[in-house]
């Protein structure tokens, strides 16, 4: 991060790092002393910025990081993040040596993967691995005792591998019906018990289980969505053990304002027609920024009031209807708070019939991220420059 990157465009996402810190500190207090928090910063920190979130989370008490791919882990190393990083998804055995060299932990669940990886790790190096168990997610993982024993026999006595962890992933921890979660947890306890030696970290909880089920904390909790201040599901919202503070907001500034007369049209397809004399403003944000066409009709905030997006959303711009004339440069908030009024990420998710996770992830890399700490801008990342 460091200095603020140059930006030429009046559209930006603002990331409140105090809120990231607060959410991590709250989770840290919520779990037992012996349980670590793993900060999940995959997908560029759920769209918030991987390195800035990682630093904030580590300073607030997270012990290590998790990402989905080895490329994401390597990107963090390039940004001088030295903390341990777990890659939770599948990696190629051919890249095991590169991971070992960078002290990046890989997820393993196949004997053949290990046999192949051996040839790529220098004899002086050690690859840290976490074994993944499939307890009902049906995605990645060991499913039988035989598979585990074969894996253990490949690793036994081989200094190039160190089993540092074992984990699984819940499919339904965010749903108020606990039956399937309980089935997965007891299956995991059984499977972890098959291991010849208990590894240092045994973990199963995503945010939802971390917030709701102390019995699933074990000795590490993988904190993703809740670190960003968002609830894992709408039904869980009333059940949170501590309040979450949203870190993401999205803003732009009016680029042009004009008065349309009754009958005049707006945007592609000329689908919107002014019903009377109307003030229409143009915003420099569109679907290439992740503000997708389905958001037509969504409200945004300006001067602290809600105004609608009218006409089709274009690739780089969209139009809003104002209650009165406003000057070019007036700030418009698409997600976040303005003058006491607030548009939550969840409101956008509901409009799009999706989950909050998808909303922050879809704001594209064309939108610079600006970081705030103690109310001050402390840096920014413009991925184009
Ligand atoms: C993304 C991910 C998480 C984080 O889940 P949240 O619901 O965002 O807390 C945890 N574990 C695995 C394996 C994941 O892929």
mmCIF file of N, CA, C and O in Angstrom, residues 144-222:
data_model
loop_
_atom_site.group_PDB
_atom_site.id
_atom_site.type_symbol
_atom_site.label_atom_id
_atom_site.label_comp_id
_atom_site.label_asym_id
_atom_site.label_seq_id
_atom_site.Cartn_x
_atom_site.Cartn_y
_atom_site.Cartn_z
ATOM 1 N N UNK A 144 -12.293 -41.738 2.370
ATOM 2 C CA UNK A 144 -12.253 -43.038 3.059
ATOM 3 C C UNK A 144 -10.957 -43.202 3.841
ATOM 4 O O UNK A 144 -9.963 -42.526 3.587
ATOM 5 N N UNK A 145 -10.985 -44.172 4.758
ATOM 6 C CA UNK A 145 -9.807 -44.462 5.572
ATOM 7 C C UNK A 145 -8.672 -44.989 4.698
ATOM 8 O O UNK A 145 -7.499 -44.688 4.940
ATOM 9 N N UNK A 146 -9.020 -45.773 3.680
ATOM 10 C CA UNK A 146 -7.996 -46.306 2.767
ATOM 11 C C UNK A 146 -7.237 -45.174 2.086
ATOM 12 O O UNK A 146 -6.015 -45.198 1.980
ATOM 13 N N UNK A 147 -7.979 -44.204 1.578
ATOM 14 C CA UNK A 147 -7.327 -43.058 0.916
ATOM 15 C C UNK A 147 -6.357 -42.370 1.870
ATOM 16 O O UNK A 147 -5.254 -42.003 1.474
ATOM 17 N N UNK A 148 -6.783 -42.196 3.118
ATOM 18 C CA UNK A 148 -5.916 -41.530 4.101
ATOM 19 C C UNK A 148 -4.658 -42.362 4.341
ATOM 20 O O UNK A 148 -3.540 -41.830 4.361
ATOM 21 N N UNK A 149 -4.838 -43.662 4.502
ATOM 22 C CA UNK A 149 -3.675 -44.514 4.807
ATOM 23 C C UNK A 149 -2.674 -44.536 3.659
ATOM 24 O O UNK A 149 -1.465 -44.526 3.882
ATOM 25 N N UNK A 150 -3.168 -44.535 2.439
ATOM 26 C CA UNK A 150 -2.266 -44.482 1.281
ATOM 27 C C UNK A 150 -1.463 -43.180 1.288
ATOM 28 O O UNK A 150 -0.254 -43.177 1.024
ATOM 29 N N UNK A 151 -2.143 -42.100 1.598
ATOM 30 C CA UNK A 151 -1.473 -40.789 1.665
ATOM 31 C C UNK A 151 -0.407 -40.805 2.756
ATOM 32 O O UNK A 151 0.728 -40.391 2.545
ATOM 33 N N UNK A 152 -0.788 -41.326 3.905
ATOM 34 C CA UNK A 152 0.172 -41.361 5.018
ATOM 35 C C UNK A 152 1.386 -42.231 4.689
ATOM 36 O O UNK A 152 2.511 -41.914 5.084
ATOM 37 N N UNK A 153 1.147 -43.308 3.933
ATOM 38 C CA UNK A 153 2.281 -44.185 3.616
ATOM 39 C C UNK A 153 3.243 -43.524 2.618
ATOM 40 O O UNK A 153 4.442 -43.777 2.661
ATOM 41 N N UNK A 154 2.726 -42.654 1.749
ATOM 42 C CA UNK A 154 3.614 -41.941 0.818
ATOM 43 C C UNK A 154 4.469 -40.916 1.568
ATOM 44 O O UNK A 154 5.636 -40.693 1.247
ATOM 45 N N UNK A 155 3.871 -40.309 2.594
ATOM 46 C CA UNK A 155 4.551 -39.226 3.318
ATOM 47 C C UNK A 155 5.538 -39.739 4.360
ATOM 48 O O UNK A 155 6.563 -39.115 4.624
ATOM 49 N N UNK A 156 5.214 -40.905 4.928
ATOM 50 C CA UNK A 156 5.969 -41.425 6.073
ATOM 51 C C UNK A 156 7.487 -41.394 5.834
ATOM 52 O O UNK A 156 7.987 -41.944 4.857
ATOM 53 N N UNK A 157 8.198 -40.749 6.745
ATOM 54 C CA UNK A 157 9.663 -40.731 6.671
ATOM 55 C C UNK A 157 10.219 -39.819 5.589
ATOM 56 O O UNK A 157 11.428 -39.739 5.413
ATOM 57 N N UNK A 158 9.355 -39.125 4.851
ATOM 58 C CA UNK A 158 9.823 -38.236 3.793
ATOM 59 C C UNK A 158 9.869 -36.802 4.313
ATOM 60 O O UNK A 158 8.826 -36.189 4.564
ATOM 61 N N UNK A 159 11.063 -36.292 4.471
ATOM 62 C CA UNK A 159 11.247 -34.958 5.089
ATOM 63 C C UNK A 159 10.770 -33.820 4.189
ATOM 64 O O UNK A 159 10.742 -32.658 4.595
ATOM 65 N N UNK A 160 10.428 -34.138 2.953
ATOM 66 C CA UNK A 160 9.955 -33.087 2.050
ATOM 67 C C UNK A 160 8.510 -32.672 2.344
ATOM 68 O O UNK A 160 8.031 -31.679 1.820
ATOM 69 N N UNK A 161 7.830 -33.487 3.168
ATOM 70 C CA UNK A 161 6.435 -33.149 3.502
ATOM 71 C C UNK A 161 6.251 -33.058 5.012
ATOM 72 O O UNK A 161 6.797 -33.874 5.752
ATOM 73 N N UNK A 162 5.466 -32.088 5.435
ATOM 74 C CA UNK A 162 5.076 -32.005 6.839
ATOM 75 C C UNK A 162 3.558 -31.791 6.898
ATOM 76 O O UNK A 162 3.052 -30.795 6.369
ATOM 77 N N UNK A 163 2.876 -32.741 7.521
ATOM 78 C CA UNK A 163 1.416 -32.573 7.676
ATOM 79 C C UNK A 163 1.180 -31.633 8.855
ATOM 80 O O UNK A 163 1.317 -32.015 10.011
ATOM 81 N N UNK A 164 0.830 -30.413 8.510
ATOM 82 C CA UNK A 164 0.675 -29.391 9.542
ATOM 83 C C UNK A 164 -0.795 -29.222 9.945
ATOM 84 O O UNK A 164 -1.099 -28.684 11.006
ATOM 85 N N UNK A 165 -1.700 -29.705 9.083
ATOM 86 C CA UNK A 165 -3.110 -29.485 9.390
ATOM 87 C C UNK A 165 -4.028 -30.503 8.745
ATOM 88 O O UNK A 165 -3.624 -31.261 7.855
ATOM 89 N N UNK A 166 -5.273 -30.514 9.239
ATOM 90 C CA UNK A 166 -6.339 -31.325 8.651
ATOM 91 C C UNK A 166 -7.597 -30.490 8.716
ATOM 92 O O UNK A 166 -7.851 -29.824 9.727
ATOM 93 N N UNK A 167 -8.361 -30.487 7.614
ATOM 94 C CA UNK A 167 -9.573 -29.659 7.655
ATOM 95 C C UNK A 167 -10.679 -30.182 6.756
ATOM 96 O O UNK A 167 -10.481 -31.067 5.921
ATOM 97 N N UNK A 168 -11.855 -29.632 7.006
ATOM 98 C CA UNK A 168 -13.017 -29.924 6.170
ATOM 99 C C UNK A 168 -13.815 -28.635 6.002
ATOM 100 O O UNK A 168 -13.464 -27.604 6.564
ATOM 101 N N UNK A 169 -14.851 -28.693 5.200
ATOM 102 C CA UNK A 169 -15.642 -27.485 4.921
ATOM 103 C C UNK A 169 -17.129 -27.823 5.003
ATOM 104 O O UNK A 169 -17.566 -28.832 4.464
ATOM 105 N N UNK A 170 -17.885 -26.978 5.699
ATOM 106 C CA UNK A 170 -19.323 -27.230 5.887
ATOM 107 C C UNK A 170 -20.148 -26.692 4.727
ATOM 108 O O UNK A 170 -19.878 -25.607 4.210
ATOM 109 N N UNK A 171 -21.189 -27.428 4.387
ATOM 110 C CA UNK A 171 -22.067 -27.011 3.295
ATOM 111 C C UNK A 171 -23.244 -26.172 3.785
ATOM 112 O O UNK A 171 -23.831 -25.408 3.013
ATOM 113 N N UNK A 172 -23.587 -26.301 5.061
ATOM 114 C CA UNK A 172 -24.852 -25.695 5.530
ATOM 115 C C UNK A 172 -24.741 -24.945 6.863
ATOM 116 O O UNK A 172 -25.750 -24.722 7.526
ATOM 117 N N UNK A 173 -23.515 -24.571 7.249
ATOM 118 C CA UNK A 173 -23.360 -23.947 8.582
ATOM 119 C C UNK A 173 -24.121 -22.629 8.706
ATOM 120 O O UNK A 173 -24.415 -22.177 9.811
ATOM 121 N N UNK A 174 -24.467 -22.017 7.577
ATOM 122 C CA UNK A 174 -25.178 -20.730 7.626
ATOM 123 C C UNK A 174 -26.692 -20.900 7.607
ATOM 124 O O UNK A 174 -27.436 -19.929 7.569
ATOM 125 N N UNK A 175 -27.161 -22.161 7.642
ATOM 126 C CA UNK A 175 -28.605 -22.382 7.610
ATOM 127 C C UNK A 175 -29.083 -22.760 9.010
ATOM 128 O O UNK A 175 -28.379 -23.448 9.756
ATOM 129 N N UNK A 176 -30.272 -22.308 9.384
ATOM 130 C CA UNK A 176 -30.726 -22.510 10.759
ATOM 131 C C UNK A 176 -31.082 -23.968 11.063
ATOM 132 O O UNK A 176 -31.209 -24.349 12.213
ATOM 133 N N UNK A 177 -31.210 -24.766 10.047
ATOM 134 C CA UNK A 177 -31.404 -26.210 10.252
ATOM 135 C C UNK A 177 -30.011 -26.836 10.440
ATOM 136 O O UNK A 177 -29.201 -26.874 9.524
ATOM 137 N N UNK A 178 -29.756 -27.342 11.660
ATOM 138 C CA UNK A 178 -28.398 -27.776 12.008
ATOM 139 C C UNK A 178 -28.073 -29.224 11.685
ATOM 140 O O UNK A 178 -26.947 -29.677 11.895
ATOM 141 N N UNK A 179 -29.043 -30.003 11.200
ATOM 142 C CA UNK A 179 -28.863 -31.458 11.098
ATOM 143 C C UNK A 179 -27.668 -31.846 10.225
ATOM 144 O O UNK A 179 -26.829 -32.655 10.637
ATOM 145 N N UNK A 180 -27.564 -31.265 9.048
ATOM 146 C CA UNK A 180 -26.486 -31.667 8.128
ATOM 147 C C UNK A 180 -25.130 -31.200 8.649
ATOM 148 O O UNK A 180 -24.127 -31.903 8.539
ATOM 149 N N UNK A 181 -25.116 -30.011 9.272
ATOM 150 C CA UNK A 181 -23.881 -29.518 9.890
ATOM 151 C C UNK A 181 -23.384 -30.517 10.942
ATOM 152 O O UNK A 181 -22.200 -30.867 10.975
ATOM 153 N N UNK A 182 -24.297 -30.966 11.794
ATOM 154 C CA UNK A 182 -23.904 -31.890 12.877
ATOM 155 C C UNK A 182 -23.370 -33.199 12.318
ATOM 156 O O UNK A 182 -22.401 -33.756 12.810
ATOM 157 N N UNK A 183 -23.988 -33.661 11.242
ATOM 158 C CA UNK A 183 -23.535 -34.879 10.571
ATOM 159 C C UNK A 183 -22.104 -34.691 10.051
ATOM 160 O O UNK A 183 -21.250 -35.566 10.229
ATOM 161 N N UNK A 184 -21.860 -33.558 9.422
ATOM 162 C CA UNK A 184 -20.513 -33.293 8.881
ATOM 163 C C UNK A 184 -19.474 -33.179 9.993
ATOM 164 O O UNK A 184 -18.366 -33.701 9.871
ATOM 165 N N UNK A 185 -19.831 -32.505 11.081
ATOM 166 C CA UNK A 185 -18.870 -32.332 12.174
ATOM 167 C C UNK A 185 -18.510 -33.682 12.792
ATOM 168 O O UNK A 185 -17.329 -33.964 13.028
ATOM 169 N N UNK A 186 -19.506 -34.540 13.018
ATOM 170 C CA UNK A 186 -19.145 -35.817 13.646
ATOM 171 C C UNK A 186 -18.378 -36.707 12.671
ATOM 172 O O UNK A 186 -17.465 -37.430 13.068
ATOM 173 N N UNK A 187 -18.692 -36.622 11.397
ATOM 174 C CA UNK A 187 -17.909 -37.341 10.388
ATOM 175 C C UNK A 187 -16.453 -36.846 10.397
ATOM 176 O O UNK A 187 -15.515 -37.631 10.326
ATOM 177 N N UNK A 188 -16.272 -35.543 10.522
ATOM 178 C CA UNK A 188 -14.904 -34.985 10.532
ATOM 179 C C UNK A 188 -14.141 -35.454 11.765
ATOM 180 O O UNK A 188 -12.964 -35.820 11.684
ATOM 181 N N UNK A 189 -14.815 -35.435 12.911
ATOM 182 C CA UNK A 189 -14.153 -35.896 14.143
ATOM 183 C C UNK A 189 -13.711 -37.342 13.989
ATOM 184 O O UNK A 189 -12.603 -37.716 14.372
ATOM 185 N N UNK A 190 -14.563 -38.143 13.362
ATOM 186 C CA UNK A 190 -14.225 -39.554 13.130
ATOM 187 C C UNK A 190 -13.013 -39.649 12.195
ATOM 188 O O UNK A 190 -12.033 -40.344 12.489
ATOM 189 N N UNK A 191 -13.062 -38.932 11.072
ATOM 190 C CA UNK A 191 -11.985 -39.023 10.075
ATOM 191 C C UNK A 191 -10.658 -38.506 10.618
ATOM 192 O O UNK A 191 -9.602 -39.097 10.391
ATOM 193 N N UNK A 192 -10.711 -37.376 11.335
ATOM 194 C CA UNK A 192 -9.463 -36.817 11.898
ATOM 195 C C UNK A 192 -8.863 -37.812 12.892
ATOM 196 O O UNK A 192 -7.640 -37.917 13.017
ATOM 197 N N UNK A 193 -9.733 -38.554 13.564
ATOM 198 C CA UNK A 193 -9.279 -39.573 14.517
ATOM 199 C C UNK A 193 -8.544 -40.732 13.853
ATOM 200 O O UNK A 193 -7.817 -41.480 14.515
ATOM 201 N N UNK A 194 -8.731 -40.915 12.548
ATOM 202 C CA UNK A 194 -8.028 -41.986 11.823
ATOM 203 C C UNK A 194 -6.548 -41.657 11.615
ATOM 204 O O UNK A 194 -5.751 -42.532 11.294
ATOM 205 N N UNK A 195 -6.210 -40.385 11.737
ATOM 206 C CA UNK A 195 -4.825 -39.997 11.420
ATOM 207 C C UNK A 195 -3.845 -40.590 12.431
ATOM 208 O O UNK A 195 -4.132 -40.661 13.622
ATOM 209 N N UNK A 196 -2.692 -41.001 11.903
ATOM 210 C CA UNK A 196 -1.682 -41.621 12.760
ATOM 211 C C UNK A 196 -1.214 -40.668 13.846
ATOM 212 O O UNK A 196 -0.955 -41.072 14.974
ATOM 213 N N UNK A 197 -1.075 -39.389 13.451
ATOM 214 C CA UNK A 197 -0.657 -38.368 14.406
ATOM 215 C C UNK A 197 -1.556 -37.170 14.219
ATOM 216 O O UNK A 197 -1.822 -36.781 13.078
ATOM 217 N N UNK A 198 -1.998 -36.583 15.325
ATOM 218 C CA UNK A 198 -2.821 -35.373 15.197
ATOM 219 C C UNK A 198 -1.935 -34.223 14.739
ATOM 220 O O UNK A 198 -0.891 -33.974 15.325
ATOM 221 N N UNK A 199 -2.309 -33.520 13.655
ATOM 222 C CA UNK A 199 -1.487 -32.394 13.199
ATOM 223 C C UNK A 199 -1.679 -31.174 14.104
ATOM 224 O O UNK A 199 -2.565 -31.170 14.960
ATOM 225 N N UNK A 200 -0.863 -30.172 13.882
ATOM 226 C CA UNK A 200 -0.902 -28.962 14.708
ATOM 227 C C UNK A 200 -2.265 -28.268 14.621
ATOM 228 O O UNK A 200 -2.810 -27.829 15.616
ATOM 229 N N UNK A 201 -2.792 -28.168 13.413
ATOM 230 C CA UNK A 201 -4.077 -27.478 13.238
ATOM 231 C C UNK A 201 -5.142 -28.416 12.686
ATOM 232 O O UNK A 201 -4.941 -29.050 11.649
ATOM 233 N N UNK A 202 -6.242 -28.496 13.421
ATOM 234 C CA UNK A 202 -7.401 -29.241 12.939
ATOM 235 C C UNK A 202 -8.528 -28.219 12.881
ATOM 236 O O UNK A 202 -8.846 -27.576 13.885
ATOM 237 N N UNK A 203 -9.082 -28.011 11.679
ATOM 238 C CA UNK A 203 -10.048 -26.914 11.556
ATOM 239 C C UNK A 203 -11.192 -27.251 10.612
ATOM 240 O O UNK A 203 -11.032 -28.027 9.665
ATOM 241 N N UNK A 204 -12.338 -26.658 10.902
ATOM 242 C CA UNK A 204 -13.521 -26.944 10.096
ATOM 243 C C UNK A 204 -14.377 -25.707 9.864
ATOM 244 O O UNK A 204 -15.168 -25.682 8.926
ATOM 245 N N UNK A 205 -14.225 -24.686 10.683
ATOM 246 C CA UNK A 205 -15.201 -23.590 10.668
ATOM 247 C C UNK A 205 -14.902 -22.499 9.655
ATOM 248 O O UNK A 205 -13.825 -21.925 9.639
ATOM 249 N N UNK A 206 -15.899 -22.197 8.837
ATOM 250 C CA UNK A 206 -15.933 -20.955 8.065
ATOM 251 C C UNK A 206 -16.548 -19.894 8.996
ATOM 252 O O UNK A 206 -16.734 -20.157 10.187
ATOM 253 N N UNK A 207 -16.897 -18.738 8.459
ATOM 254 C CA UNK A 207 -17.483 -17.698 9.315
ATOM 255 C C UNK A 207 -18.732 -18.186 10.033
ATOM 256 O O UNK A 207 -18.898 -17.968 11.237
ATOM 257 N N UNK A 208 -19.614 -18.834 9.286
ATOM 258 C CA UNK A 208 -20.905 -19.227 9.860
ATOM 259 C C UNK A 208 -20.711 -20.133 11.073
ATOM 260 O O UNK A 208 -21.285 -19.901 12.141
ATOM 261 N N UNK A 209 -19.862 -21.162 10.933
ATOM 262 C CA UNK A 209 -19.624 -22.070 12.054
ATOM 263 C C UNK A 209 -18.831 -21.354 13.149
ATOM 264 O O UNK A 209 -19.059 -21.578 14.342
ATOM 265 N N UNK A 210 -17.918 -20.480 12.742
ATOM 266 C CA UNK A 210 -17.152 -19.709 13.719
ATOM 267 C C UNK A 210 -18.062 -18.862 14.592
ATOM 268 O O UNK A 210 -17.863 -18.735 15.795
ATOM 269 N N UNK A 211 -19.095 -18.288 13.988
ATOM 270 C CA UNK A 211 -20.020 -17.423 14.722
ATOM 271 C C UNK A 211 -21.017 -18.230 15.549
ATOM 272 O O UNK A 211 -21.386 -17.833 16.641
ATOM 273 N N UNK A 212 -21.422 -19.382 15.034
ATOM 274 C CA UNK A 212 -22.549 -20.105 15.644
ATOM 275 C C UNK A 212 -22.202 -21.325 16.470
ATOM 276 O O UNK A 212 -22.958 -21.704 17.353
ATOM 277 N N UNK A 213 -21.091 -22.000 16.143
ATOM 278 C CA UNK A 213 -20.864 -23.320 16.736
ATOM 279 C C UNK A 213 -19.489 -23.470 17.395
ATOM 280 O O UNK A 213 -18.546 -23.967 16.772
ATOM 281 N N UNK A 214 -19.363 -23.091 18.671
ATOM 282 C CA UNK A 214 -18.076 -23.245 19.377
ATOM 283 C C UNK A 214 -17.543 -24.683 19.318
ATOM 284 O O UNK A 214 -16.329 -24.882 19.294
ATOM 285 N N UNK A 215 -18.436 -25.663 19.250
ATOM 286 C CA UNK A 215 -17.980 -27.065 19.213
ATOM 287 C C UNK A 215 -17.243 -27.395 17.916
ATOM 288 O O UNK A 215 -16.563 -28.413 17.818
ATOM 289 N N UNK A 216 -17.363 -26.516 16.911
ATOM 290 C CA UNK A 216 -16.679 -26.754 15.632
ATOM 291 C C UNK A 216 -15.422 -25.897 15.489
ATOM 292 O O UNK A 216 -14.744 -25.955 14.471
ATOM 293 N N UNK A 217 -15.089 -25.109 16.528
ATOM 294 C CA UNK A 217 -13.924 -24.213 16.396
ATOM 295 C C UNK A 217 -12.615 -24.981 16.331
ATOM 296 O O UNK A 217 -11.684 -24.564 15.639
ATOM 297 N N UNK A 218 -12.534 -26.096 17.112
ATOM 298 C CA UNK A 218 -11.308 -26.903 17.177
ATOM 299 C C UNK A 218 -10.144 -25.937 17.448
ATOM 300 O O UNK A 218 -10.278 -25.114 18.330
ATOM 301 N N UNK A 219 -9.043 -25.992 16.687
ATOM 302 C CA UNK A 219 -8.014 -25.013 17.055
ATOM 303 C C UNK A 219 -7.706 -23.957 15.989
ATOM 304 O O UNK A 219 -6.713 -23.259 16.078
ATOM 305 N N UNK A 220 -8.599 -23.835 15.002
ATOM 306 C CA UNK A 220 -8.465 -22.739 14.036
ATOM 307 C C UNK A 220 -9.820 -22.462 13.387
ATOM 308 O O UNK A 220 -10.599 -23.391 13.139
ATOM 309 N N UNK A 221 -10.092 -21.182 13.141
ATOM 310 C CA UNK A 221 -11.332 -20.780 12.474
ATOM 311 C C UNK A 221 -10.947 -20.012 11.205
ATOM 312 O O UNK A 221 -10.109 -19.124 11.250
ATOM 313 N N UNK A 222 -11.547 -20.404 10.079
ATOM 314 C CA UNK A 222 -11.247 -19.734 8.804
ATOM 315 C C UNK A 222 -12.276 -18.620 8.594
ATOM 316 O O UNK A 222 -13.430 -18.883 8.265
#
